[in-house]
Amino acid sequence: MGDAMAQVSTAGKIEDFRLPSAEGLAAYRESILAERDPNRTVIIVCHGTGCIANGSPKVAGALRKSIAAAGMTAQVIPQIKTTGCHGFCSRGPLVIFQPSGLFYQKVKENDAEEIVKTTLLEGNPVERLLYRDPRTDELIPYDYEIPFYKHQQRIVLRNIGKIDPVDIRDTIAVGGYQALAKALTSMTPEEVLTAVEAAGLRGRGGGGFPTGRKWRIAVENARKNPGPVYVVGNGDEGDPGAFMDRTLMEGDPHAVLEGMTIGAYALGAHQGYIYVRMEYPLAVRHLSIAIEQARALGLLGENILGTGFNFDIQINRGAGAFVCGEETALIASLEGRVGEPIPRPPYPAEKGLWGRPTIINNVETWGNVPQIIEKGAKWFSKLGVPHSTGTKIFSLVGKVNNVGLVEVPMGITLGRIVEEIGGGVPGQDRFKAVQTGGPSGGCIPYELKDTPVDFDSLSAVGAMMGSGGMIVMDKRDCVVDVACYFLRFLEEESCGKCLPCRLGLKAMLEYLDKFSKGKGSQEDIDDLHSLARAIMAGSLCALGGTSPNPILTTIRYFKDEYLTHVVDHKCPAGVCKDLITYSIDPEICNGCRACARACPQGCISGEKKKPHTIDASACIRCGMCMDECPVGAVMVE
Amino acid sequence: MNAKKAKKEKAKKEKGDGLIRFTINGQSVQAREGWTVLETARQYGIHIPTLCFHPAVHPIGSCRLCVVETRQNNLTRVVASCITPVSEGVEVLTDSEEVQNVRRWVLEMLLANCPASLQIRELAQECGVTSTHFTVEHPEDACPRCGLCVRACDEVVGVRAISLGNRGVFKEVTAPYHQRSTDCIRCGTCLYVCPTGAMEQLFPQVSSE
Amino acid sequence: MSESFGNIEAILDRFPPQPEHLISALQDVQAKFNYISPAVMRAVCDHLGVPISRGWAVATFFKSFRLEPRGMHEIKVCLGTACHLKGGARLVEALERDLAVTRGHTSKDLNFDLDTVNCLGACALAPVVVVDENYQPTATHRKLKKVLKELK
């Protein structure tokens, strides 16, 4: 990845002159567009983290080489552009042709020559690289027709996949910073604030608190106590299985910068921070470059666009603590202290960083702001549903065919997301449950697949929108195991300050551990509910306060599965180690001994080319045999 | 209260006498701006159990034993009384079902995690908790990680020899690098404020030589 | 790893002597010196005006800080939800057995650091393992054994 990152930047030197005014920005945009031929082929190679890991830099390099070798005349040589994540991660590396939209998936380095020959020179698609719809078996050559994209509404993600995130000229060419220019030159701070209120934007980080109302609180507090106001972009996306914020920060960093600058104008803030998880080095890099380039053009820093408004942004990296996604813990971290939350009230909007009114919003929330200003609050409020306006980005992962990033209007049903956009569950006709909201959320069973995905509907079924992680589970996933998983995750991440969380997570795990071993009783389940209530009421912050959610929702919707563990001592999904047995199907086993070689216990025996057997008494249920078996002869029950 | 007195009280209130009036368990109480609910309760002799609270240092609301239920403007919350400022007209309940539930489970967890502390056993007994559902993993542990020793060394003594290292279940009172502190002045304040007797065990490991 | 200690001043001078820079300063010195030794910690704390006890508290609270020398190679196994569902936990256990080391520690020969991470955000490649900043997509025990063999 270190090498791959060095290859990513394609930006030349950005002219180091500050745009003197909004008119200057418009003129600069015109000059960029004038230099570009809209009909010239641009070959886009996705360089999101997923595609990079799958070798997209090599694909880009091979394409450049093949193009150079093809000896085309200068006018028709296509440009190769590396962009952020397109979202269709299960099909990467992705190569897309603009302006046509021709879409190639799972492209390898040695496909480059054929692509150049067949598509660029002869004008035909390379059929084996086209997307084939698994349900209709038809080839779909253009990205906008592929169901995965067709059913989405990409607003916050609209630029990602089209622009090179480390070349601000691309951002300006597609209209970036026009909203900022509009806000600074034709709107008062109060008008900007009213627009965000009227749009009905709610926080995208998990809490869903009305953004405009939060800003209003900060403005009022600043009026009562004059002094600095701060804005913070929360890029500490810690929910496992969620990568929306990473994609936004990597693929369209200026959307975040512009949103924060507009917000700062509304709030009277002059200093901003973006707090980025250290596990996202590419995001840190792209944001840093974006800030440098924005400063060079006078879109950040002093006297922005000649309007006299000053605002600058600093990047702070996280240091490996999920709890720092919580507002007050984040503030503690910015102040150089351990990331321990403090009780709220007072809320950061009243008293936050350095005791001053501070607005912390998730980077996706900030990413929504420019479009609200550019297209108007009324336009935004018509998207989605009345109390959850706009769109939301979700990371659809787990047991689903189309693993990736999707942006949909609020109110679309869960089933539509998993089936129409996600393409359903591989090998099974329905999902078992969808886990939303990370460790604070809940599992929604298939029976509730028509639940609209919006803040209030999800809360009503006991789940939570959360930051947008959507984990699809199938029959081979055990809900007791998943509840255990989230508790163990939180146990490691708990700051440890308050007893209900520090000791309570351990306590809940004792019960769950019992269940996963086939022990326990109905009385235990009742006690667990009482303990959960105590933890929810007594915890200092939302990490502890919402920690019982995965248990409570799984017990609510999958009570039978818990009882099967406890009463029948079986794990129907075949996951809980103490309740399962591994065995080899003698009808399928071909005696290749791959399993015996992989077995760390040496407990698989048999003659070469004859069916093998596992000695259950020595088996530790590590699963290596199942992973190594080339014919699927290892069974778990 | 007769009508004349009532009128006088009302006038005094409206003039702003700096007093904040609310109720605890239905009883009318008065406090000054800036007081906490716990301080007010203590002033009136209303008992609320605590562990991580000590009047010499800032409260942090970590043990949650002092939780109370507050009702104001149709909003019910469970909050730690040691860090909750008083507010006009709030109804505070120190022994509601919700509060008792929190206290009961927190004490059960303390019994399992600080089994070596006599003081915690006594505190639990006072609140009616005499046994625990949970496994005892460290029979010699008495430290509830309340941080009073750390806060005292910081705020009262100003030496800051010890701190709470790590996080979550691994949180521990220690001197840097698990060595004996070179900044410690052996004043013994930490021993004095420790509510469970744990510092007696820890002192030889963290204090200066 | 054996950098001249004098270089630390060059790094610390980038930070105004204020306690708020503690985390950023520790991150930068660790990048240079591989881990935060007692001497490095003292230099950072003295420069920023922070008691050592607070430096210790911060360095042990945040899991990216190392207070002991690190191994030659770093293996990080993602245990995000998607990776968990695709067998991430089994991979960690297998590596622990292979390298005779518990997660969060360095192997006895100081060759390998084995760690778990909470979601790297590359969920389509589950299970994900990162070896020295190189992502191993859809990792299997067999693939990893090969990679590790080449590094030994």
XYZ file of C-alpha atoms in Angstrom, chain C residues 4-105:
102
model
C 20.630 9.588 17.012
C 18.577 10.879 19.904
C 19.384 14.441 18.970
C 16.897 14.167 16.132
C 14.045 14.298 18.590
C 14.476 18.034 19.077
C 13.895 18.578 15.391
C 10.556 16.826 15.682
C 9.486 18.458 18.938
C 10.316 21.951 17.711
C 7.398 21.625 15.289
C 5.067 21.767 18.267
C 4.465 24.827 20.436
C 5.111 23.901 24.082
C 1.441 23.329 24.909
C -0.130 20.171 26.393
C -2.730 19.971 23.608
C -0.090 18.644 21.212
C 0.626 15.545 23.294
C -1.031 13.036 20.999
C 0.300 14.521 17.752
C 3.824 14.779 19.196
C 3.766 11.171 20.397
C 2.582 10.069 16.960
C 5.408 11.877 15.208
C 8.148 10.658 17.558
C 6.889 7.102 17.388
C 7.014 7.261 13.595
C 10.674 8.182 13.886
C 11.817 6.126 16.850
C 9.661 3.024 16.409
C 8.335 3.129 19.957
C 8.014 5.456 22.969
C 10.851 4.636 25.333
C 11.010 6.262 28.797
C 13.649 8.689 27.493
C 11.514 9.652 24.499
C 8.477 10.081 26.742
C 10.400 12.374 29.051
C 11.620 14.494 26.142
C 8.092 14.902 24.797
C 6.565 15.656 28.191
C 9.258 18.127 29.162
C 8.879 19.992 25.867
C 5.099 20.252 26.164
C 4.949 20.915 29.909
C 3.051 17.767 30.723
C 3.620 15.466 33.736
C 5.001 12.045 32.797
C 2.023 10.402 34.444
C -0.250 12.072 31.915
C 2.029 11.102 29.022
C 1.851 7.520 30.274
C -1.933 7.645 30.633
C -2.345 8.903 27.060
C 0.214 6.518 25.569
C -1.469 3.518 27.185
C -5.027 4.654 26.500
C -4.617 4.915 22.734
C -3.789 1.586 21.186
C -1.576 2.829 18.364
C 1.196 3.751 20.778
C 3.915 1.251 21.519
C 5.928 1.414 24.692
C 8.137 -1.542 23.813
C 10.293 -2.085 20.744
C 8.286 -3.343 17.806
C 8.983 -6.288 15.586
C 10.501 -6.087 12.112
C 7.179 -6.755 10.450
C 3.708 -5.737 11.412
C 0.728 -8.001 10.840
C -2.712 -6.527 11.407
C -5.776 -8.740 11.147
C -9.014 -6.851 10.700
C -11.781 -7.893 13.061
C -14.488 -5.656 11.709
C -17.944 -7.176 11.466
C -17.670 -8.234 7.826
C -14.255 -9.755 8.436
C -15.558 -11.501 11.537
C -18.381 -13.076 9.557
C -15.887 -14.267 6.970
C -13.627 -15.966 9.506
C -11.299 -13.230 10.737
C -11.176 -14.655 14.249
C -10.004 -18.027 12.939
C -7.208 -16.295 11.032
C -5.926 -14.557 14.149
C -5.968 -17.818 16.078
C -4.094 -19.563 13.284
C -1.437 -16.840 13.199
C -1.101 -16.929 16.965
C -0.370 -20.618 16.713
C 2.019 -20.252 13.776
C 4.055 -17.428 15.294
C 3.737 -18.544 18.935
C 2.620 -15.067 19.963
C -0.541 -13.617 21.489
C -2.261 -10.771 19.692
C -1.024 -7.360 20.766
C 2.516 -8.614 21.217
